[in-house]
Amino acid sequence: MTVAAGIGYALVALGPSLSLFISVISKKPFLILTLLSSTLVWLISLIILSGIWRAFLPLNSTSWWPFAILIFSSVAFQEGLRLLFWKVYKRLEDILDAFADRVSKPRLYLTDKMQIALAGGLGHGVAHAVFFCLSLLTPAFGPATYFVDRCSQIPFFLVSAIIALAFVTVHTFSMVIAFNGYAEGNKLDQYFVPSVHLAAGMMTLINFAYDGCVIGIPLLFLMAILTLMHCGRMVWRRLADNQRQGIS
Amino acid sequence: MDIKNFFLILLFSIWFRSSLSGQTNSMESVPDLQKSMYMAVDGYPCVRLVNLSGEIGCSNPGRDKVVSPIIKYKNNKGLAQPSAILLSMDDVQGFFSRVSNDSSFARNVGGVLVESGVAIQHKQKGFSPAQKFPQAAFAPYLNTTYEWNPIGSGIMWKSYNFPVFLLSESSTSALQEIAMKNEKAEKAYTKNVAEFDVVMQTTKVGTHDSESCLTEETCLPLGGYSVWSAVPPINNSSSKQSKPIILTVASMDAASFFRDKSLGADSPISGVISLLAAVDALSHVDGLDDLKKQLVFLVFTGEAWGYLGSRRFLLELDKQSDAVHGLDSSLIQLVMEIGSTGKGLSQGNKTFFAHTKVSSGANEALDALKLAQESLKSEGVTVSNASSSNPGIPPSSLMAFLRKNSSTSGIVLEDFDTVFANKFFHSHLDDSANINSSSIVAAASLVARTLYLLASDKKDLTNSALSAINVNASLVEELISCMLKCNPGLSCELVSSYIKSTNTCPNHYVGVVLGEPSSTPYPDQVDDVSRFVWNFLADRTSTPKGNTSVCSEDCAKNGGLCIRAELDGKGVCVVSTTRYVPAYSTRLKFDSGTWKVLPPNSSDPMGMLDPVWTESNWNTIGLRVYTIQEAAYDRLVLLGGITVTVFAYLAIVLTRAYITKALKQD
């Protein structure tokens, strides 16, 4: 591979995030701050998890169930952190609304709240992509390529970029769904997010099987599209409801 | 209750941990990933050597690494694109002659990888990349078309502008697999390539002859340090030396197409081993001080590259320099050279040939050889005169002596008569399997007894006196395993009791002259074999036996030498006459930090013929193998990434516009 391929892989993993950043997030400084802080929170969660799991590493790569436990515990921890993130955000929302009242400016619109959630989710997604794909990409800029035995049709770097893209999508839109679920008290949305996150995580275990990536990756993308569609439907419903009620 | 729970959790976590951490062959970091992408191949390179008029050897064609796909050589097929060619030993000669003759074929040769391993065919035919008459220009006779080495193809004396590597045995099988994978072309857009890094400084700077490269300091001259030793030690304080000198000579440097695999077992290391064993045998004889003649043993280096050792020795003798202090060239009565002695064994008998130019001194030596042969009759040792149909002596250091002074009496003892018995002359296949230790022992016995006969000058020596001179066969075996095998190699007991060697696998390429040549060089200027020979000879020729002390400053003052100085402890002080003599071209002079080529001088006829060999400098030499994707695939990936980004951007913009429009908000 060469510089061209290296840039290509980076764009596959992070291109849509870049587009989202440029078109939506960069317009409002508060969103940039939200994105950075959620990236930081996600990385801290990884540090804590790795601190706990360090004692058990390296895992035996021939059996898959230790990895299942690893993924389960990590997802559970991160979902718990998401709840915490939500609580912090709620307090921040109250502070911002109070401030807006004092200076006689309008309060946070629904779209603003959704954008904040989007920024939070994007922060998680970018952190995942950088940590699990970009950090491995340095050898991709050299002349050689690499194929893993168990997924010998596609170069390794392409596989990791595609998986990172799927996870970015899942993380970004899950946050919107989750914040909405907590705000509305909608149980479906509240349980949807952790389940999808866990399912997506477990699906990566399919890659352990010989040529499993041929099945695993499309399934992962299915999860991503599911998240996207559910988010779209939920957003549409909320905005339609809002309009009908005349609340701006 | 709580404590019980706590213990349960502790037990669970311990069991869990022990079942989890197990053997993994997975990577743990990005550097591990990088390492598994690139496979480093160990091999022996062919490097660029430069002389006064041009170059030989191999090099990358420019400053960059050469990257080419690996294919196996088929001599009936051409090459479609620049490739790295995997050659088997049988095809080597045919391949290189094809490269020299067919320039369109040569253009597509990116690099060459030569397999090594057990192949029977070439073992019977023989393989020699040297010339048919090695160093013919230096012969003291006119017939330079005589073929001493008829198998010689001369391929190592041509210049190639592509890198060539000899693979080690383990790499050979790995690369054969890779070549097969390339042929099957399982994945259409990937190729397995070899990356050669044999960038030579002379190519980079553009200095293609010795004079310019020495001035630009992009190369160094070939050379090393010869060793001489006197039996018994020459007493400096006594009155002028008047004993006639018998010089016994051997050479310790070999050459090969691949500089790091120059073993030269039969030619010439068997001769060195015979010489060392003969010295050892003679050192056990009493009454050496009463000998009528002075025995001097001389081990030259650099002989394969223009007789550098012998020519420089003769020049130093003329200049009466420190290196040869105690030797008077007018006293040299006979030069006995021990050539190849490893292949004299046939059906239990060991046969050797004495090549000589007819003279009275030579006749005397031949008579002594015959007497020595008589005493060794029970062991089936025979010495015959070389055939008179030979044009003269075979390529040997004696040629340098004869060119200097054509009346020198000399004999060359070889294991062949009209053509080399060595089918692997100057090739990497001239290894310990090519020689026989009993042949070397026989030659050493012959030489030791002949020298004793000549030096004691008693025609009626009894057989019992001669039969007291015996060569230690186990010493010869040990020397073979130290100097010609990788295991134990130069870390064997014998060698490590004298020096601390830098490499384990012995290599007898002469190397380059490091720093300023002097008669008292530092240990890091002299290579392992020379240092071992110096220590061994100093030890064996020292008198009196057993009177040794720890080295101190007084040692040199009392005419002693410090041997075993590199080991822990200060070394041992012995009384011996053993010295280094620098070996480099007589046309070169080391002047204020750089080498200068001297103009040809008619008083040095061999110097006028000397090509003045130098070796190019280089930064690193390496060979890697990895898989690449085709450029089209890379561009496709880039396009895919850009498409995904642009598509996402458009989708987001559209969604935003749609939402804004649908809500009629800002």
Short mmCIF file of C-alpha atoms in Angstrom, two decimals, chain B residues 279-612:
data_model
loop_
_atom_site.label_atom_id
_atom_site.label_comp_id
_atom_site.label_asym_id
_atom_site.label_seq_id
_atom_site.Cartn_x
_atom_site.Cartn_y
_atom_site.Cartn_z
CA VAL B 279 54.82 -25.94 12.87
CA ASP B 280 53.16 -27.74 15.74
CA ALA B 281 54.94 -30.98 14.84
CA LEU B 282 58.31 -29.27 14.57
CA SER B 283 57.84 -27.42 17.85
CA HIS B 284 58.06 -30.73 19.69
CA VAL B 285 61.47 -31.55 18.22
CA ASP B 286 64.57 -31.04 20.34
CA GLY B 287 67.65 -29.27 19.15
CA LEU B 288 65.99 -26.71 16.92
CA ASP B 289 68.66 -24.20 17.86
CA ASP B 290 71.29 -26.46 16.32
CA LEU B 291 69.69 -26.42 12.90
CA LYS B 292 71.97 -25.18 10.16
CA LYS B 293 69.26 -23.13 8.51
CA GLN B 294 66.64 -20.73 9.80
CA LEU B 295 63.07 -21.83 9.23
CA VAL B 296 60.58 -19.05 8.64
CA PHE B 297 56.87 -19.67 8.22
CA LEU B 298 54.82 -17.13 6.36
CA VAL B 299 51.03 -16.96 6.00
CA PHE B 300 49.97 -14.42 3.39
CA THR B 301 46.61 -12.80 2.86
CA GLY B 302 45.29 -10.96 -0.17
CA GLU B 303 46.80 -13.45 -2.61
CA ALA B 304 43.54 -13.95 -4.48
CA TRP B 305 43.38 -10.25 -5.37
CA GLY B 306 46.73 -9.62 -7.07
CA TYR B 307 49.16 -11.39 -4.71
CA LEU B 308 48.94 -8.43 -2.32
CA GLY B 309 50.52 -10.25 0.64
CA SER B 310 53.55 -11.67 -1.15
CA ARG B 311 54.24 -8.49 -3.14
CA ARG B 312 54.04 -6.25 -0.13
CA PHE B 313 56.24 -8.67 1.84
CA LEU B 314 58.92 -8.52 -0.84
CA LEU B 315 58.69 -4.73 -0.89
CA GLU B 316 59.05 -4.56 2.88
CA LEU B 317 62.07 -6.86 2.66
CA ASP B 318 63.68 -4.46 0.21
CA LYS B 319 62.93 -1.51 2.45
CA GLN B 320 64.24 -3.43 5.49
CA SER B 321 61.23 -2.19 7.43
CA ASP B 322 60.23 -3.00 11.03
CA ALA B 323 57.73 -5.59 9.96
CA VAL B 324 60.44 -7.87 8.58
CA HIS B 325 63.19 -7.00 11.02
CA GLY B 326 65.55 -9.92 11.34
CA LEU B 327 65.06 -11.20 7.79
CA ASP B 328 67.61 -10.61 5.09
CA SER B 329 66.30 -11.24 1.59
CA SER B 330 69.74 -12.25 0.33
CA LEU B 331 69.75 -15.15 2.77
CA ILE B 332 66.56 -16.72 1.46
CA GLN B 333 67.66 -20.03 0.03
CA LEU B 334 64.38 -21.76 -0.73
CA VAL B 335 60.69 -20.92 -0.85
CA MET B 336 58.48 -23.89 -0.14
CA GLU B 337 54.85 -23.11 -0.79
CA ILE B 338 52.03 -25.27 0.54
CA GLY B 339 49.12 -24.90 -1.88
CA SER B 340 45.94 -26.96 -1.80
CA THR B 341 46.44 -30.16 0.13
CA GLY B 342 42.90 -31.27 0.89
CA LYS B 343 42.13 -33.45 -2.09
CA GLY B 344 45.15 -35.70 -2.23
CA LEU B 345 43.34 -38.76 -0.92
CA SER B 346 42.38 -41.43 -3.42
CA GLN B 347 41.80 -45.08 -2.52
CA GLY B 348 43.68 -44.81 0.73
CA ASN B 349 46.79 -43.26 -0.80
CA LYS B 350 47.70 -39.62 -0.43
CA THR B 351 49.33 -38.26 -3.54
CA PHE B 352 50.91 -34.84 -3.89
CA PHE B 353 52.76 -33.06 -6.64
CA ALA B 354 55.76 -30.80 -6.44
CA HIS B 355 55.60 -28.00 -8.96
CA THR B 356 58.85 -26.22 -9.46
CA LYS B 357 61.12 -24.35 -11.79
CA VAL B 358 64.30 -26.29 -12.35
CA SER B 359 67.27 -25.09 -10.28
CA SER B 360 69.85 -26.55 -7.92
CA GLY B 361 68.08 -25.33 -4.84
CA ALA B 362 64.86 -26.85 -6.08
CA ASN B 363 66.54 -30.15 -6.76
CA GLU B 364 67.87 -30.27 -3.23
CA ALA B 365 64.39 -29.68 -1.94
CA LEU B 366 62.96 -32.36 -4.20
CA ASP B 367 65.49 -34.83 -2.86
CA ALA B 368 64.52 -33.99 0.69
CA LEU B 369 60.85 -34.44 -0.24
CA LYS B 370 61.63 -37.87 -1.61
CA LEU B 371 63.41 -38.82 1.59
CA ALA B 372 60.49 -37.61 3.63
CA GLN B 373 58.18 -39.61 1.41
CA GLU B 374 60.26 -42.70 2.11
CA SER B 375 59.82 -42.24 5.82
CA LEU B 376 56.04 -41.95 5.35
CA LYS B 377 55.75 -44.92 3.02
CA SER B 378 53.77 -46.92 5.54
CA GLU B 379 51.03 -44.33 5.36
CA GLY B 380 50.76 -44.39 1.61
CA VAL B 381 52.08 -40.91 1.02
CA THR B 382 53.65 -40.20 -2.33
CA VAL B 383 55.13 -37.07 -3.88
CA SER B 384 55.74 -36.87 -7.59
CA ASN B 385 57.22 -34.21 -9.77
CA ALA B 386 54.61 -32.29 -11.66
CA SER B 387 54.15 -33.11 -15.32
CA SER B 388 56.62 -31.49 -17.66
CA SER B 389 53.80 -30.62 -20.04
CA ASN B 390 52.67 -27.99 -17.55
CA PRO B 391 53.69 -24.53 -18.70
CA GLY B 392 55.20 -23.85 -15.27
CA ILE B 393 54.08 -23.45 -11.68
CA PRO B 394 50.36 -23.18 -10.93
CA PRO B 395 48.90 -19.87 -9.71
CA SER B 396 50.63 -19.40 -6.36
CA SER B 397 52.52 -16.87 -4.25
CA LEU B 398 55.76 -18.26 -5.69
CA MET B 399 54.85 -16.40 -8.89
CA ALA B 400 55.44 -13.12 -7.03
CA PHE B 401 58.84 -14.33 -5.80
CA LEU B 402 59.86 -15.50 -9.28
CA ARG B 403 58.72 -12.29 -10.91
CA LYS B 404 60.85 -10.37 -8.46
CA ASN B 405 63.88 -12.58 -8.80
CA SER B 406 63.73 -15.30 -11.40
CA SER B 407 66.57 -17.21 -9.80
CA THR B 408 64.64 -17.90 -6.60
CA SER B 409 64.44 -21.59 -5.80
CA GLY B 410 60.95 -22.61 -5.01
CA ILE B 411 58.59 -25.54 -4.82
CA VAL B 412 54.80 -25.51 -4.71
CA LEU B 413 53.28 -28.56 -3.09
CA GLU B 414 49.79 -29.21 -4.45
CA ASP B 415 47.25 -32.00 -4.52
CA PHE B 416 46.89 -31.74 -8.30
CA ASP B 417 49.12 -32.14 -11.31
CA THR B 418 47.92 -30.64 -14.58
CA VAL B 419 44.58 -29.11 -13.59
CA PHE B 420 43.04 -28.16 -10.25
CA ALA B 421 41.58 -31.12 -8.38
CA ASN B 422 39.27 -28.61 -6.71
CA LYS B 423 36.02 -28.48 -8.68
CA PHE B 424 34.79 -25.56 -6.57
CA PHE B 425 37.74 -23.19 -6.80
CA HIS B 426 36.80 -19.76 -5.46
CA SER B 427 33.16 -20.66 -4.89
CA HIS B 428 30.99 -20.77 -1.80
CA LEU B 429 30.77 -24.55 -2.23
CA ASP B 430 34.46 -25.08 -1.44
CA ASP B 431 33.63 -26.07 2.14
CA SER B 432 34.75 -28.71 4.61
CA ALA B 433 32.90 -31.42 2.68
CA ASN B 434 35.26 -30.78 -0.22
CA ILE B 435 38.42 -31.80 1.65
CA ASN B 436 39.77 -34.75 3.55
CA SER B 437 41.59 -34.30 6.82
CA SER B 438 43.93 -37.27 6.32
CA SER B 439 45.18 -35.66 3.12
CA ILE B 440 46.02 -32.49 5.05
CA VAL B 441 47.74 -34.50 7.79
CA ALA B 442 49.83 -36.30 5.16
CA ALA B 443 50.88 -33.03 3.54
CA ALA B 444 51.77 -31.54 6.92
CA SER B 445 53.90 -34.57 7.77
CA LEU B 446 55.67 -34.33 4.43
CA VAL B 447 56.40 -30.66 4.88
CA ALA B 448 57.54 -30.97 8.49
CA ARG B 449 59.94 -33.81 7.73
CA THR B 450 61.22 -32.21 4.54
CA LEU B 451 61.92 -28.96 6.37
CA TYR B 452 63.75 -30.78 9.10
CA LEU B 453 65.84 -32.61 6.52
CA LEU B 454 66.65 -29.42 4.67
CA ALA B 455 67.40 -27.42 7.79
CA SER B 456 69.56 -29.99 9.49
CA ASP B 457 71.51 -30.57 6.30
CA LYS B 458 72.44 -34.10 7.32
CA LYS B 459 72.04 -36.46 4.46
CA ASP B 460 72.27 -39.50 6.62
CA LEU B 461 69.58 -38.77 9.10
CA THR B 462 68.27 -41.88 10.68
CA ASN B 463 64.73 -42.87 10.22
CA SER B 464 64.12 -42.68 13.93
CA ALA B 465 64.92 -38.98 14.00
CA LEU B 466 62.44 -38.37 11.19
CA SER B 467 59.76 -40.62 12.60
CA ALA B 468 59.86 -38.53 15.79
CA ILE B 469 58.29 -35.75 13.79
CA ASN B 470 54.59 -36.50 13.82
CA VAL B 471 51.63 -34.35 12.97
CA ASN B 472 48.80 -34.30 15.49
CA ALA B 473 45.78 -35.50 13.51
CA SER B 474 43.31 -34.28 16.11
CA LEU B 475 44.83 -30.81 15.87
CA VAL B 476 44.12 -30.89 12.13
CA GLU B 477 40.55 -32.01 12.76
CA GLU B 478 40.13 -29.20 15.25
CA LEU B 479 41.56 -26.62 12.89
CA ILE B 480 39.17 -27.79 10.17
CA SER B 481 36.17 -27.48 12.45
CA CYS B 482 37.31 -24.07 13.68
CA MET B 483 38.26 -22.52 10.35
CA LEU B 484 35.88 -24.17 7.93
CA LYS B 485 32.64 -24.90 9.76
CA CYS B 486 30.04 -22.69 11.40
CA ASN B 487 29.63 -25.04 14.31
CA PRO B 488 31.75 -24.61 16.41
CA GLY B 489 33.43 -22.14 14.08
CA LEU B 490 35.67 -19.45 15.49
CA SER B 491 34.18 -19.85 18.95
CA CYS B 492 35.78 -23.29 19.21
CA GLU B 493 38.05 -24.04 22.14
CA LEU B 494 41.30 -23.74 20.22
CA VAL B 495 40.56 -20.33 18.78
CA SER B 496 38.86 -18.90 21.85
CA SER B 497 41.90 -19.82 23.93
CA TYR B 498 43.85 -17.24 21.92
CA ILE B 499 41.47 -14.54 20.70
CA LYS B 500 38.01 -13.12 21.14
CA SER B 501 36.51 -13.60 17.71
CA THR B 502 34.00 -11.17 16.27
CA ASN B 503 32.14 -13.77 14.20
CA THR B 504 31.41 -17.42 14.77
CA CYS B 505 31.09 -18.45 11.14
CA PRO B 506 34.55 -18.24 9.61
CA ASN B 507 34.98 -16.26 6.42
CA HIS B 508 38.23 -15.98 4.53
CA TYR B 509 37.60 -13.00 2.29
CA VAL B 510 40.55 -10.67 2.62
CA GLY B 511 38.48 -7.62 3.53
CA VAL B 512 39.61 -4.02 3.36
CA VAL B 513 42.48 -2.22 5.04
CA LEU B 514 41.10 -0.37 8.05
CA GLY B 515 42.99 2.71 9.10
CA GLU B 516 46.69 3.14 8.54
CA PRO B 517 48.64 -0.03 7.79
CA SER B 518 51.43 -0.64 10.28
CA SER B 519 53.57 -3.48 11.58
CA THR B 520 51.96 -3.20 15.02
CA PRO B 521 48.26 -2.92 14.23
CA TYR B 522 45.48 -2.65 16.78
CA PRO B 523 43.41 -5.82 17.26
CA ASP B 524 40.35 -4.26 15.63
CA GLN B 525 42.32 -3.57 12.45
CA VAL B 526 43.23 -7.23 12.00
CA ASP B 527 40.68 -9.90 11.17
CA ASP B 528 39.97 -12.95 13.31
CA VAL B 529 41.89 -15.54 11.31
CA SER B 530 45.06 -13.43 11.09
CA ARG B 531 44.97 -12.80 14.84
CA PHE B 532 44.47 -16.48 15.53
CA VAL B 533 47.34 -17.48 13.24
CA TRP B 534 49.63 -14.90 14.89
CA ASN B 535 48.78 -16.12 18.39
CA PHE B 536 49.05 -19.79 17.41
CA LEU B 537 52.41 -19.38 15.71
CA ALA B 538 53.76 -17.21 18.52
CA ASP B 539 52.70 -19.84 21.01
CA ARG B 540 54.09 -22.81 19.11
CA THR B 541 57.39 -21.22 18.11
CA SER B 542 58.11 -19.73 21.51
CA THR B 543 61.14 -20.86 23.50
CA PRO B 544 61.84 -22.00 26.04
CA LYS B 545 58.72 -24.03 26.52
CA GLY B 546 56.87 -23.49 29.71
CA ASN B 547 58.70 -20.37 30.70
CA THR B 548 55.88 -17.90 30.56
CA SER B 549 54.78 -15.04 32.70
CA VAL B 550 51.96 -12.58 32.79
CA CYS B 551 52.31 -9.76 30.29
CA SER B 552 53.69 -6.49 31.48
CA GLU B 553 55.67 -3.58 30.11
CA ASP B 554 58.93 -5.52 30.51
CA CYS B 555 57.75 -8.11 28.04
CA ALA B 556 58.51 -6.11 24.92
CA LYS B 557 61.71 -4.73 26.43
CA ASN B 558 63.11 -8.23 26.82
CA GLY B 559 62.23 -9.15 23.26
CA GLY B 560 59.05 -10.93 24.13
CA LEU B 561 55.51 -10.93 22.79
CA CYS B 562 52.15 -10.74 24.50
CA ILE B 563 49.91 -13.57 23.34
CA ARG B 564 46.33 -14.32 24.42
CA ALA B 565 46.09 -10.62 25.15
CA GLU B 566 42.41 -10.32 24.24
CA LEU B 567 41.16 -12.77 26.80
CA ASP B 568 40.38 -11.92 30.40
CA GLY B 569 43.63 -11.49 32.19
CA LYS B 570 46.60 -9.63 30.87
CA GLY B 571 47.91 -12.24 28.47
CA VAL B 572 51.04 -14.32 28.49
CA CYS B 573 54.55 -13.09 27.71
CA VAL B 574 56.57 -15.44 25.49
CA VAL B 575 59.82 -15.18 23.61
CA SER B 576 59.06 -15.62 19.94
CA THR B 577 59.61 -13.91 16.61
CA THR B 578 56.14 -13.57 15.19
CA ARG B 579 55.09 -10.43 13.38
CA TYR B 580 52.32 -8.96 11.32
CA VAL B 581 53.16 -7.67 7.84
CA PRO B 582 50.59 -5.43 6.20
CA ALA B 583 49.25 -6.86 2.95
CA TYR B 584 48.08 -4.31 0.41
CA SER B 585 48.91 -3.29 -3.11
CA THR B 586 52.40 -1.97 -3.79
CA ARG B 587 50.74 0.70 -5.92
CA LEU B 588 49.02 2.28 -2.92
CA LYS B 589 50.25 4.64 -0.26
CA PHE B 590 48.39 5.76 2.85
CA ASP B 591 49.12 9.45 3.10
CA SER B 592 47.59 11.79 5.71
CA GLY B 593 44.34 9.96 6.10
CA THR B 594 43.61 8.96 2.49
CA TRP B 595 44.84 6.37 0.05
CA LYS B 596 46.76 7.46 -3.03
CA VAL B 597 47.48 5.44 -6.13
CA LEU B 598 51.16 5.59 -7.07
CA PRO B 599 52.12 5.75 -10.73
CA PRO B 600 53.45 2.55 -12.29
CA ASN B 601 57.13 1.99 -11.66
CA SER B 602 59.26 -0.16 -13.92
CA SER B 603 61.18 -1.49 -10.92
CA ASP B 604 57.93 -3.09 -9.78
CA PRO B 605 56.78 -5.11 -12.80
CA MET B 606 54.00 -6.82 -10.88
CA GLY B 607 52.78 -3.47 -9.67
CA MET B 608 52.40 -2.38 -13.27
CA LEU B 609 50.06 -5.33 -13.84
CA ASP B 610 48.19 -4.85 -10.56
CA PRO B 611 44.54 -3.89 -11.07
CA VAL B 612 44.54 -2.29 -7.55
#
